[in-house]
Coordinates of C-alpha atoms in Angstrom, one line a residue:
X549 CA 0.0 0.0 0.0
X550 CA 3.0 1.9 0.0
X551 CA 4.1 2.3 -3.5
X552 CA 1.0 4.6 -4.3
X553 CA 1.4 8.2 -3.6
X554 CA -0.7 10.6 -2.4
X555 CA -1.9 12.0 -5.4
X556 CA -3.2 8.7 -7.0
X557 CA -5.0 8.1 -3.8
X558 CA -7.2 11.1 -3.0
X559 CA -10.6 9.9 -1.7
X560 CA -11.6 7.0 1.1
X561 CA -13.3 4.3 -1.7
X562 CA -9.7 4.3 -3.2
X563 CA -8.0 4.2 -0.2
X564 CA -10.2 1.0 0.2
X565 CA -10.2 -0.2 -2.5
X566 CA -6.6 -0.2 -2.5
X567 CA -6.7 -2.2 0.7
X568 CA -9.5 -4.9 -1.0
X569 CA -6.8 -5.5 -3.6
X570 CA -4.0 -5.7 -1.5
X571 CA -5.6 -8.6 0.8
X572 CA -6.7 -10.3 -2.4
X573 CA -3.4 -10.1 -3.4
X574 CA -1.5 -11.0 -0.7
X575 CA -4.0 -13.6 0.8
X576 CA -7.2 -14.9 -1.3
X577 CA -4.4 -15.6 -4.2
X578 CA -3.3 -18.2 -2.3
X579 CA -6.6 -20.6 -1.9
X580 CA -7.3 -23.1 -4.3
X581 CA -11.2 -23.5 -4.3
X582 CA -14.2 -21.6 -5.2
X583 CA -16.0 -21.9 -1.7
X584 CA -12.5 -20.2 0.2
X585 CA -12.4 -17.1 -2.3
X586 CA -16.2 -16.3 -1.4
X587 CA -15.9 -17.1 2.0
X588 CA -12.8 -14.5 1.8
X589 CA -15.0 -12.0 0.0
X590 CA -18.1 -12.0 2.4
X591 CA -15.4 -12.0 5.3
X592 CA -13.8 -9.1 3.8
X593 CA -17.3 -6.6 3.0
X594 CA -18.2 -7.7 6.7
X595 CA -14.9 -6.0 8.4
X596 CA -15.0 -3.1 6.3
X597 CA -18.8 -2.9 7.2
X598 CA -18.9 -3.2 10.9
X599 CA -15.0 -1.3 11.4
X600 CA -15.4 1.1 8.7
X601 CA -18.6 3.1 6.9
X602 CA -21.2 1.1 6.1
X603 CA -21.9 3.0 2.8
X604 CA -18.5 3.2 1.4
X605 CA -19.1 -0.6 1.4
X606 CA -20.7 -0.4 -2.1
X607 CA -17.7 1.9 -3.2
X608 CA -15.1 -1.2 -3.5
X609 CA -17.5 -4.3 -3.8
X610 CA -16.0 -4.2 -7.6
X611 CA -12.8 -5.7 -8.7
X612 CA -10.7 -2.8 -9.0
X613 CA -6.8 -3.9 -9.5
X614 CA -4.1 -1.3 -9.6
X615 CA -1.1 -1.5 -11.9
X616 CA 2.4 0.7 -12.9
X617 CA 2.7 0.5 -16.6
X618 CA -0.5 2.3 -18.0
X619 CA 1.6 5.6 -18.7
X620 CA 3.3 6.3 -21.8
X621 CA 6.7 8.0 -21.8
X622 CA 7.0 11.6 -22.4
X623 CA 8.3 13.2 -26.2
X624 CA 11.9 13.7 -25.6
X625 CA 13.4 17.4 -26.1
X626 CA 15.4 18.1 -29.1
X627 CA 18.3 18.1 -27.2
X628 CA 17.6 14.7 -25.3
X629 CA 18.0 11.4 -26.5
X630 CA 15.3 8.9 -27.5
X631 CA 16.9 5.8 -25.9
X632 CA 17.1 7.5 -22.4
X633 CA 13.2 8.7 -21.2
X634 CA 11.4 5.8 -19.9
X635 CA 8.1 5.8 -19.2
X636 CA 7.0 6.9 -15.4
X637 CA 6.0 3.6 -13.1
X638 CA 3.0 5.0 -11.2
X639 CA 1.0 2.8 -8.9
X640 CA -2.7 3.8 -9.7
X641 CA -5.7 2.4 -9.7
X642 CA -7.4 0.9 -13.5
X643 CA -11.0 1.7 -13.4
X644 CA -11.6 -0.4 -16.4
X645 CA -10.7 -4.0 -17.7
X646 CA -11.4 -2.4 -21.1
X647 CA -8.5 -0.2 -20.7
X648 CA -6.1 -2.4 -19.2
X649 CA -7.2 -4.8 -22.1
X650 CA -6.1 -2.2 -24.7
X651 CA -2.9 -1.5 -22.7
X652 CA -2.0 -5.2 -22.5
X653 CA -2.4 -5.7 -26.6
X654 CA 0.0 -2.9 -27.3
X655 CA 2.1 -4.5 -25.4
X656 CA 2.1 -7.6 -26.9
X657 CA 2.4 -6.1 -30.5
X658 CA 5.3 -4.8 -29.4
X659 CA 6.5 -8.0 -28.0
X660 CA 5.5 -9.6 -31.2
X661 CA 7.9 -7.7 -33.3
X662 CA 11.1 -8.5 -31.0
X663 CA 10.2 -12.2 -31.2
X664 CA 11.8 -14.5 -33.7
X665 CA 9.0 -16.8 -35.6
X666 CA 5.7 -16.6 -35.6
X667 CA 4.0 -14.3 -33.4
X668 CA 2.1 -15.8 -30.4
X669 CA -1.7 -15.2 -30.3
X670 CA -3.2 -14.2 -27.5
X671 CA -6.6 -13.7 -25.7
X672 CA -6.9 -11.3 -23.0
X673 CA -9.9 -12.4 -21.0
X674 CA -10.5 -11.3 -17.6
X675 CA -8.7 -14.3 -15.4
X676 CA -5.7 -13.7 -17.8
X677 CA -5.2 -9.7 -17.4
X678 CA -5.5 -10.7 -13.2
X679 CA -2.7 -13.4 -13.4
X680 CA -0.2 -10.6 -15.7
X681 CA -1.2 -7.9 -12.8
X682 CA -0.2 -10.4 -9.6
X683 CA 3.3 -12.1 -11.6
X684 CA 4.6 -8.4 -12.8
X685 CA 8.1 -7.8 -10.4
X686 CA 9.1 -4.5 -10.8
X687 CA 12.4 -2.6 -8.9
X688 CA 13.7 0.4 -9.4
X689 CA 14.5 -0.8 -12.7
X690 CA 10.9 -0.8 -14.3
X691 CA 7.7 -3.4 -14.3
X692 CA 6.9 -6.5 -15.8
X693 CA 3.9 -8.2 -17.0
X694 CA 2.2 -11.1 -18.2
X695 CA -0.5 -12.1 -20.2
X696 CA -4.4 -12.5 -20.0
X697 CA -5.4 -9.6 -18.1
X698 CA -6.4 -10.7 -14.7
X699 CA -3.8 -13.4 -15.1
X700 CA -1.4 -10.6 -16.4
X701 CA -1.3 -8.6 -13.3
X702 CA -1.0 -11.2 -10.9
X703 CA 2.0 -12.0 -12.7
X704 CA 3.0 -8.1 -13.1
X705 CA 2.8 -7.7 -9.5
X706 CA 5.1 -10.4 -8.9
X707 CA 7.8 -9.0 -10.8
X708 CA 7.2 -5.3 -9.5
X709 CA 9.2 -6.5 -6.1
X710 CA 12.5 -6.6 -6.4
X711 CA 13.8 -10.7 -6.1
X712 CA 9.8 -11.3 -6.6
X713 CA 9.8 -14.9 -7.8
X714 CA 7.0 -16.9 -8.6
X715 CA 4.9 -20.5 -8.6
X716 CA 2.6 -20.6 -11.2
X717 CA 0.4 -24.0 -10.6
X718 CA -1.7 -25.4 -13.6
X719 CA -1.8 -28.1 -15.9
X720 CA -0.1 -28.1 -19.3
X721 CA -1.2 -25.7 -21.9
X722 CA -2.7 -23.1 -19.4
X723 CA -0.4 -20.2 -20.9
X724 CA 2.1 -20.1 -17.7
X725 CA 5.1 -19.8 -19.9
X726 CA 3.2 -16.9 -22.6
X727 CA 2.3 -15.1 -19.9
X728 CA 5.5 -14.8 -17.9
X729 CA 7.3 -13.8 -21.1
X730 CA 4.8 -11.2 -21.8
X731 CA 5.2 -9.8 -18.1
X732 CA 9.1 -9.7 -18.5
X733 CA 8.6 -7.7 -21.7
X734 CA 6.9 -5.6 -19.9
X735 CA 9.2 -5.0 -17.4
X736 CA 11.7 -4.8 -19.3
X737 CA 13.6 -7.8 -18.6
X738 CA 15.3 -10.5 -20.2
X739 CA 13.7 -14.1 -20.5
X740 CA 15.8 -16.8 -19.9
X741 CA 15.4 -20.8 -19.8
X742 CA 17.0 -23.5 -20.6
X743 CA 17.4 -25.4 -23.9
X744 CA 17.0 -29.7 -23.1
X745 CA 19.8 -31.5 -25.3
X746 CA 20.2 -35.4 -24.6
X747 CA 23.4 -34.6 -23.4
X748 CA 22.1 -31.5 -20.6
X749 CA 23.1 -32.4 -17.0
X750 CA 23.9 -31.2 -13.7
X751 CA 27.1 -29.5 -15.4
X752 CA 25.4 -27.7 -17.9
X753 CA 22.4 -26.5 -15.4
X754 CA 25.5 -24.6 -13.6
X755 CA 26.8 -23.0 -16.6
X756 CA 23.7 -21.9 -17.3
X757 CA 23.2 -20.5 -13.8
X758 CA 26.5 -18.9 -14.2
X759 CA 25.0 -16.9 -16.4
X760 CA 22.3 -16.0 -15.2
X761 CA 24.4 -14.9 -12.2
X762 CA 26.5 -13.0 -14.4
X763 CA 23.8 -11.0 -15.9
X764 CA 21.8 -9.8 -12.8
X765 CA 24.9 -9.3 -10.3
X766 CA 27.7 -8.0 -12.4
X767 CA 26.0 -6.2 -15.1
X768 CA 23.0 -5.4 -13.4
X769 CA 20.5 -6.7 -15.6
X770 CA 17.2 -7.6 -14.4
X771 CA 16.3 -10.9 -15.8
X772 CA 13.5 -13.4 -15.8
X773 CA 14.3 -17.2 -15.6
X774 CA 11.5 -19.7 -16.4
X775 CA 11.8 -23.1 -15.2
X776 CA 9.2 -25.5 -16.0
X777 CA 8.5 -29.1 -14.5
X778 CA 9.3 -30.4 -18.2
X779 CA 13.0 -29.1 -17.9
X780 CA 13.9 -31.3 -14.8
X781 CA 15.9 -34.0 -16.2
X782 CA 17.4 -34.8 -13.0
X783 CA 15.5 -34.6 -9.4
X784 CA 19.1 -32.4 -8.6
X785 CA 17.8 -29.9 -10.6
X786 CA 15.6 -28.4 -7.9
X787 CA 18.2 -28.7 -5.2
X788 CA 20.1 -25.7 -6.7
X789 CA 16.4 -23.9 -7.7
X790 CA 16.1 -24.2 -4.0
X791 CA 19.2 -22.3 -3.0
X792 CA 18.4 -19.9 -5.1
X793 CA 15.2 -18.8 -4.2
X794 CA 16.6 -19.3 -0.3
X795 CA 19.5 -17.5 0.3
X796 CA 20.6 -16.3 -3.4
X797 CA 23.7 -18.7 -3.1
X798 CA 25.0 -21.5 -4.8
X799 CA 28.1 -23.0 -3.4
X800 CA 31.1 -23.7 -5.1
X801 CA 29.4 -22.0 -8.3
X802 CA 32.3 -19.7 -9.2
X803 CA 36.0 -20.6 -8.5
X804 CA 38.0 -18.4 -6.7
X805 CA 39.6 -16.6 -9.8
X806 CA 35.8 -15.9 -11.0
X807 CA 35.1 -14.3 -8.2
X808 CA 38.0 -12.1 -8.3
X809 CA 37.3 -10.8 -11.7
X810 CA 33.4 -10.2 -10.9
X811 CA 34.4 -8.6 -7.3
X812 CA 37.2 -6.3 -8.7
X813 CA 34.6 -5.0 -11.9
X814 CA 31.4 -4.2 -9.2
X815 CA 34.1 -2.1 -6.7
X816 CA 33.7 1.0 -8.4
X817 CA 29.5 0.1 -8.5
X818 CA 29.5 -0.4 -4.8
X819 CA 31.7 2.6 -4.2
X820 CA 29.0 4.9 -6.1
X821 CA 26.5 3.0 -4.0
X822 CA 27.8 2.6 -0.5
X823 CA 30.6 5.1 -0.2
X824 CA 30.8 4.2 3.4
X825 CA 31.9 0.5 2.9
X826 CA 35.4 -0.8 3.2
X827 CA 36.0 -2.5 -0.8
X828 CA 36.6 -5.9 1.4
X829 CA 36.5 -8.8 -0.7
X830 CA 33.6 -10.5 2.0
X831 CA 31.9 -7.0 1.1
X832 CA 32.0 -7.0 -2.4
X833 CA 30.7 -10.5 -2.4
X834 CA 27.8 -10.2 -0.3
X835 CA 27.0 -6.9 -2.7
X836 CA 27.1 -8.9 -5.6
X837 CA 24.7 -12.0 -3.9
X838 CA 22.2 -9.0 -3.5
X839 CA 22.4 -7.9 -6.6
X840 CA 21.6 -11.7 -8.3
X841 CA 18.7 -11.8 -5.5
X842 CA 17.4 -8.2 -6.3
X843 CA 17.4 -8.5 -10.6
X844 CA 17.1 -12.3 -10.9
X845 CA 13.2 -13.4 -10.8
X846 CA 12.7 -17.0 -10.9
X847 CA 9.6 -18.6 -12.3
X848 CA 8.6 -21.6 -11.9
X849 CA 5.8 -23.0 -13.6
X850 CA 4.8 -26.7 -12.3
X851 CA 1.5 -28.7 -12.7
X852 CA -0.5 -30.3 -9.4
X853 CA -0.8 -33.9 -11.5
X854 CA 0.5 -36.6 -10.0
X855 CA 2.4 -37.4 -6.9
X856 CA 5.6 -35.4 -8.0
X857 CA 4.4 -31.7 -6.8
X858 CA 3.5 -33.2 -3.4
X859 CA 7.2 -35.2 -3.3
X860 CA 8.9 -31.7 -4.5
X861 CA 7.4 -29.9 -1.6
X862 CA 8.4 -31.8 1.6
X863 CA 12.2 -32.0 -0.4
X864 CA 12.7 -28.7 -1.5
X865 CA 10.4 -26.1 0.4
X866 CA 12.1 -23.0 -0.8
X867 CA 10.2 -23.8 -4.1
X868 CA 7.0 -22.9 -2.1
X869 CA 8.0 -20.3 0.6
X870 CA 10.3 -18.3 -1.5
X871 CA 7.8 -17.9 -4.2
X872 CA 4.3 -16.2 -4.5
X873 CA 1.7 -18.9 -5.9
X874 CA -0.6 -18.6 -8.5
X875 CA -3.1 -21.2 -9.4
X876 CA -4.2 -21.5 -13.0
X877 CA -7.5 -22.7 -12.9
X878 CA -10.4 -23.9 -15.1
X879 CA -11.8 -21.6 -18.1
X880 CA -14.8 -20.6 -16.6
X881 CA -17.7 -20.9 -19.8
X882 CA -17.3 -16.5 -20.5
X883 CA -13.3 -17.4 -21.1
X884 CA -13.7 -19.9 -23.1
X885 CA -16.4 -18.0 -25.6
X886 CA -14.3 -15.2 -26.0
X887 CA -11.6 -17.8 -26.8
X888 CA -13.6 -19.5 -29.9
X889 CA -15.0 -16.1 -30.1
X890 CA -11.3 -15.0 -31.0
X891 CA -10.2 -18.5 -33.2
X892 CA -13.4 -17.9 -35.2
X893 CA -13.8 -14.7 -35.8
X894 CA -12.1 -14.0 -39.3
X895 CA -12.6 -17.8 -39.8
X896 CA -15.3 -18.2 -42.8
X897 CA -18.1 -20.2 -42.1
X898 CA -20.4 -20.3 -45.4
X899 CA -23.7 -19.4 -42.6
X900 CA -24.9 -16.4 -41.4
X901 CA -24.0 -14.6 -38.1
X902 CA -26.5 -16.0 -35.9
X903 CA -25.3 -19.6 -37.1
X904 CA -21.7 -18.9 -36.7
X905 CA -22.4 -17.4 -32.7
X906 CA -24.7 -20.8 -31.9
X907 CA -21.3 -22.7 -33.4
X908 CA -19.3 -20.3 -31.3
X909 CA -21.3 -21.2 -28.2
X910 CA -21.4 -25.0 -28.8
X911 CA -17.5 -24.9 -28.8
X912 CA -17.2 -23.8 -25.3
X913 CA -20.3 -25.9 -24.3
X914 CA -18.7 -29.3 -25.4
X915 CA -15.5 -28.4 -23.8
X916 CA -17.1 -27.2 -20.6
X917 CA -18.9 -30.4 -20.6
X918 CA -16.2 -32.8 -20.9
X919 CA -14.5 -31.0 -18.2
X920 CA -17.5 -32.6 -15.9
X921 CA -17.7 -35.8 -17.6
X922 CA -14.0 -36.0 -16.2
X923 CA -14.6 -35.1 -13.0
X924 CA -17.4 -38.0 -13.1
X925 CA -15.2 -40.4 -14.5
X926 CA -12.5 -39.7 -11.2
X927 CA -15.8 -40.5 -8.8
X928 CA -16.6 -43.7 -10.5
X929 CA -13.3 -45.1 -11.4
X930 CA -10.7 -43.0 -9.5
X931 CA -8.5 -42.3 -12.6
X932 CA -7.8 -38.7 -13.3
X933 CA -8.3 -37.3 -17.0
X934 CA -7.7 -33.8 -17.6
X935 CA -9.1 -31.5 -20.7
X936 CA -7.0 -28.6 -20.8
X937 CA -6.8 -24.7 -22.2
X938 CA -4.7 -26.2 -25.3
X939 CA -6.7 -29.1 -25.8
X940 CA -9.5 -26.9 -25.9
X941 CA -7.3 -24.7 -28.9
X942 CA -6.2 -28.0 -30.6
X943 CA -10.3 -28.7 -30.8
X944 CA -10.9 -25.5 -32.5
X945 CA -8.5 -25.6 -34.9
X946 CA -9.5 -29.0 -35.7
X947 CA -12.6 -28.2 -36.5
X948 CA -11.3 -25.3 -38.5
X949 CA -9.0 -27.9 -40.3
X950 CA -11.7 -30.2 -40.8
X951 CA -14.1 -27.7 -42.5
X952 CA -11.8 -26.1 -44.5
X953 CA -10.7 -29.7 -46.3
X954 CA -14.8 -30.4 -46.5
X955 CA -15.5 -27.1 -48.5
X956 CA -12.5 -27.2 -50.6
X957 CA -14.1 -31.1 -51.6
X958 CA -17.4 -29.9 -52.0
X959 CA -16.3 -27.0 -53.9
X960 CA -14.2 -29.1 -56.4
X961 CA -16.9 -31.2 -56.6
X962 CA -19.3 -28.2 -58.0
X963 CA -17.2 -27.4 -60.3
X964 CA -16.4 -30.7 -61.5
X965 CA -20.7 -30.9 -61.9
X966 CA -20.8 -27.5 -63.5
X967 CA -18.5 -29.1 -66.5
X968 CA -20.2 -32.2 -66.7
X969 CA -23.7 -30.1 -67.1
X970 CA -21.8 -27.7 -69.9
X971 CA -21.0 -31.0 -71.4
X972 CA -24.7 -32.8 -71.5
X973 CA -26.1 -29.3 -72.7
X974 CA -23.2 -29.6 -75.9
X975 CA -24.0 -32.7 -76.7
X976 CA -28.3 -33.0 -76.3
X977 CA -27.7 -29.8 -79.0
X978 CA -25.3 -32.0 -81.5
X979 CA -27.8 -34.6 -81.2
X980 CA -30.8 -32.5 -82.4
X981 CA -28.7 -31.1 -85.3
X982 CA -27.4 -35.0 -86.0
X983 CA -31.5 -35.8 -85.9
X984 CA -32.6 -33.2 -88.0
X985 CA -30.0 -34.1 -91.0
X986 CA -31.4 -37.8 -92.3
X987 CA -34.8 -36.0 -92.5
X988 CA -33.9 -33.7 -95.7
X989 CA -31.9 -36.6 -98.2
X990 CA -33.1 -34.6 -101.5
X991 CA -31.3 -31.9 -100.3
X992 CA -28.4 -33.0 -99.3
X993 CA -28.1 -34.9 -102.3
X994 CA -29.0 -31.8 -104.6
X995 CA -26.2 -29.6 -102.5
X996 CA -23.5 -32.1 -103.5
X997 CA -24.1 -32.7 -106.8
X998 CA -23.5 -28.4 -107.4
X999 CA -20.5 -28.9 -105.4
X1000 CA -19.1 -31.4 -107.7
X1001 CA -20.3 -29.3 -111.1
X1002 CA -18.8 -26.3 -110.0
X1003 CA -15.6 -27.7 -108.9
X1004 CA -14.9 -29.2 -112.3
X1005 CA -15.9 -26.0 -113.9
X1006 CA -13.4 -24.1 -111.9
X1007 CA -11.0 -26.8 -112.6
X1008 CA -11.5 -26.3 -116.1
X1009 CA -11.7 -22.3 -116.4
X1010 CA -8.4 -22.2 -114.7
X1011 CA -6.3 -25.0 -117.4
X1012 CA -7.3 -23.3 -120.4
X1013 CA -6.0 -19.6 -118.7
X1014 CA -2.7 -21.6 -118.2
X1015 CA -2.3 -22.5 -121.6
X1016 CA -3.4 -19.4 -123.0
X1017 CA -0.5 -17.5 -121.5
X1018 CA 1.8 -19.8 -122.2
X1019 CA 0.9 -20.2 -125.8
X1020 CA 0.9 -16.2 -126.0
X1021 CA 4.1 -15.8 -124.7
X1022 CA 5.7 -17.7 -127.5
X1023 CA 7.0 -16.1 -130.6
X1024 CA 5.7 -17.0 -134.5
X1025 CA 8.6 -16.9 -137.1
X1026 CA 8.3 -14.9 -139.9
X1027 CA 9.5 -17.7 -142.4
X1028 CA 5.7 -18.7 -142.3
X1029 CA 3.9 -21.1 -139.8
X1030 CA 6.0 -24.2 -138.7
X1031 CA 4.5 -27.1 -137.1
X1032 CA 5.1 -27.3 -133.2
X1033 CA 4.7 -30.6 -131.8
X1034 CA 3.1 -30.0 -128.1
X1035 CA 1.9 -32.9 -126.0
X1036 CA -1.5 -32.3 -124.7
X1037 CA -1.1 -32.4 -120.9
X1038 CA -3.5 -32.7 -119.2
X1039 CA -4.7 -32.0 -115.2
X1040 CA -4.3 -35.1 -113.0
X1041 CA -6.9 -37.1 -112.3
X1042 CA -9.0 -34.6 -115.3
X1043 CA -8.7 -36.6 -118.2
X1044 CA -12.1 -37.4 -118.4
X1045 CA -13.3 -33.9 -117.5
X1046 CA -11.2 -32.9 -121.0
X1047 CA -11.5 -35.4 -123.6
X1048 CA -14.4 -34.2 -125.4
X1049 CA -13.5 -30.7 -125.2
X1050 CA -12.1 -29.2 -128.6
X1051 CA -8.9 -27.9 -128.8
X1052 CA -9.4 -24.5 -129.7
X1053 CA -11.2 -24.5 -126.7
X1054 CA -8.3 -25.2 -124.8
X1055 CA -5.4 -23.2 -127.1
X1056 CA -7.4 -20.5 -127.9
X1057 CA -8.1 -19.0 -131.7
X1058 CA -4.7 -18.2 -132.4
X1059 CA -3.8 -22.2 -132.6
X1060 CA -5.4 -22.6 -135.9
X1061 CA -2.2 -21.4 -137.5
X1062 CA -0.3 -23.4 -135.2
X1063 CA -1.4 -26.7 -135.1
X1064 CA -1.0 -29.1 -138.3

């Protein structure tokens, strides 16, 4: 209740409303049913009832939830530079989801464009922006955030303290590790975790914390490191997550030489900081495992199936009291329209609106339904099945896959029906012009016999032109006529056409004084 100043907190229903979300925060986030949140709400409106002013009651019976990152960072002067003005962390109250909602999905467009790949699609229902607001750590540094919006600012709120580390409890595919990214974004911090080889043991889990080590204590980085329960290979692996979230220290992580080179580069740090301290090496070393515990924020992000969490627990309880928990739980039926709500939206559907909302409906009905059918199937046969957030996604885009392949069939299938009815209607008209031919014989028969007549007439015409000009073009001798023998050639395949035609017909007049 410190961190908001007096300006931001001006009239009594803040001031209490301030106090409903700090309890919420600090105490109701921790129960894991239904019946102990509404037992904690009735408890709370009681006190503030009876101890306070029964009509400011009213004033905070709504979820208000107060953040640090809503501002935007002022225009830099001419003479400033752009990479240097942050934006102001003030610790106000968010009078509306809607705006918080809006704030949240600028932020993850901006987080889209630093990530590598395809960018991550999210939804920002209610549960989710109260999760980014309760995981977002935040030191002097800046804030962090995560990603539905009540989900979000569970997470954001985390982060906001300085060596803030979380628990985040929920089964596989609940959006743990999306929202934690998206609240170290915010925050400003780097995202670490590790990458699983065949080969990755105990060794290379210290390198890797190293590093990590390296990064918040010497260069005074804050960073975000996200270990799931999928990256334990080895049961070891949570014995050195549990020195870190207990005392900040490893042992035997760095040799002696390390240390010397990390103590000797943080003395002139520690001198700007603490003028006052002798530059011991015990001093600069104890500065430098503050440091790692102030900018290193561990999450963790573990399910509650099985016997396992129970085991890790009584082994390694660091993992629980040096973190803040927060349970994922089920999509209640609002979440999970606005999810299909979401998939579907620019999805088409060959239907109308009203169709495509009942569709939109029935998705989170069946999934909300199998959710009890497994809780009646533990009561009957004691065997746990679980439907989770991502099978619920892998069941919407199956059905998306599903009907896109069936319309692209039924679509090649109309076409494939529109050529074969272009096809009838071409042949039933050839077949009434094939049945209207046999009926007119005389006609037929009269069209072919001109053909034939004027083809030999042409034929004909055209010989005795060719002889004509070649006769003409020969020269007579003035000794008197001479006999020229000529051959009489005629056409191919015309010899009948010519035989009774006389030969002045074909030489022309002029071969009377040729001929003998």
């Amino acid at each position: 209740m410190l961190a908001i100043k007096a300006e931001e907190c001006t009239t009594a229903p803040i001031l209490l409303s301030l106090f409903r979300h700090e309890c919420q925060r600090v105490i109701a986030d921790r129960f894991v049913c239904c019946e102990d949140h509404g037992w904690f709400n009735k408890s709370l409106t009681q006190v503030l009832r009876e101890l306070v002013d029964p009509h400011l009651v009213s004033a905070v019976q709504h979820d208000f939830c107060f953040v640090d990152f809503l501002r935007e960072a002022p225009e830099p002067a001419e003479y400033e530079e752009v990479n240097v003005i942050e934006a102001p962390k003030v610790y106000e109250m968010v009078h509306s989801l809607e705006v918080l909602t809006e704030k949240l999905k600028q932020f993850h467009n901006r987080f889209n464009e630093t990530v590598t790949g395809s960018p991550r699609d999210l939804v920002f229902f209610n549960d989710a922006v109260m999760h980014i607001i309760k995981v977002n750590v935040n030191d002097s540094r800046g804030p962090i955030c995560t990603r539905t919006p009540v989900l979000e600012l569970w997470i954001s709120r985390i982060l906001r303290t300085p060596g803030g580390s979380a628990l985040l409890i929920g089964v596989s595919g609940s959006g743990q590790r999306s929202l934690s990214r998206l609240a170290s974004f915010i925050a400003g911090y780097k995202t670490f975790q590790i990458v699983l080889t065949r080969s990755y043991g105990v060794s290379n889990l210290l390198e890797d914390i190293k590093l990590l080590y390296k990064t918040a204590g010497a260069d005074g980085i804050g960073i975000t490191f996200i270990f799931t329960d999928s990256d334990i290979r080895e049961e070891s692996f949570l014995e050195y997550i549990n020195h870190i979230l207990s005392s900040g220290e490893v042992p035997s992580l760095f040799s002696r030489e390390e240390l010397g080179e990390i103590t000797e580069c943080l003395l002139p740090v520690m001198k700007r900081e603490f003028p006052h301290h002798p530059p011991t090496f015990d001093h600069l070393y104890e500065y430098f495992i503050s440091r790692c515990r102030r900018n290193l924020h561990v999450i963790l992000c573990f399910s509650p199936v099985g016997d396992k969490f129970r085991m890790r627990s009584l082994k390694f309880p660091a993992l629980f009291s040096g973190c803040t928990m927060d349970w994922f739980s089920q999509w209640s039926m609002q979440d999970l329209l606005e999810v299909s709500g979401h998939c579907l939206s620019g999805f088409h559907i060959a239907c109308s609106s009203e169709v495509k909302s009942h569709v939109i409906e029935a998705m989170g009905v069946i999934h909300d339904k199998m959710s009890e059918i497994c809780a009646s199937y533990f009561h009957r046969f004691r065997r746990r099945t679980y439907v989770t957030p991502k099978s619920y996604l892998s069941f919407i885009n199956g059905y998306k896959n599903i009907y896109a392949e069936k319309w692209k069939h039924i679509t090649e299938q109309a076409e494939l029906m529109n050529k074969v009815a272009d096809l009838t209607r071409v042949s039933q008209t050839l077949v009434s012009v094939l049945d209207r031919l046999p009926l007119q014989p005389s006609v037929v028969a009269s069209g072919s016999q001109e053909a034939l007549s004027e083809s030999s007439n042409t034929g004909r015409e055209r010989f005795r032109r060719e002889r004509q000009s070649e006769f003409s073009s020969r020269s007579i001798s003035p000794h008197g006529p001479s006999v020229v023998e000529f051959p009489l050639i005629l056409p191919p395949e015309s010899g009948e056409a010519f035989s009774d035609v006389p030969s002045e017909d074909i030489l022309g007049p002029e071969s009377n004084h040729i001929l003998t």
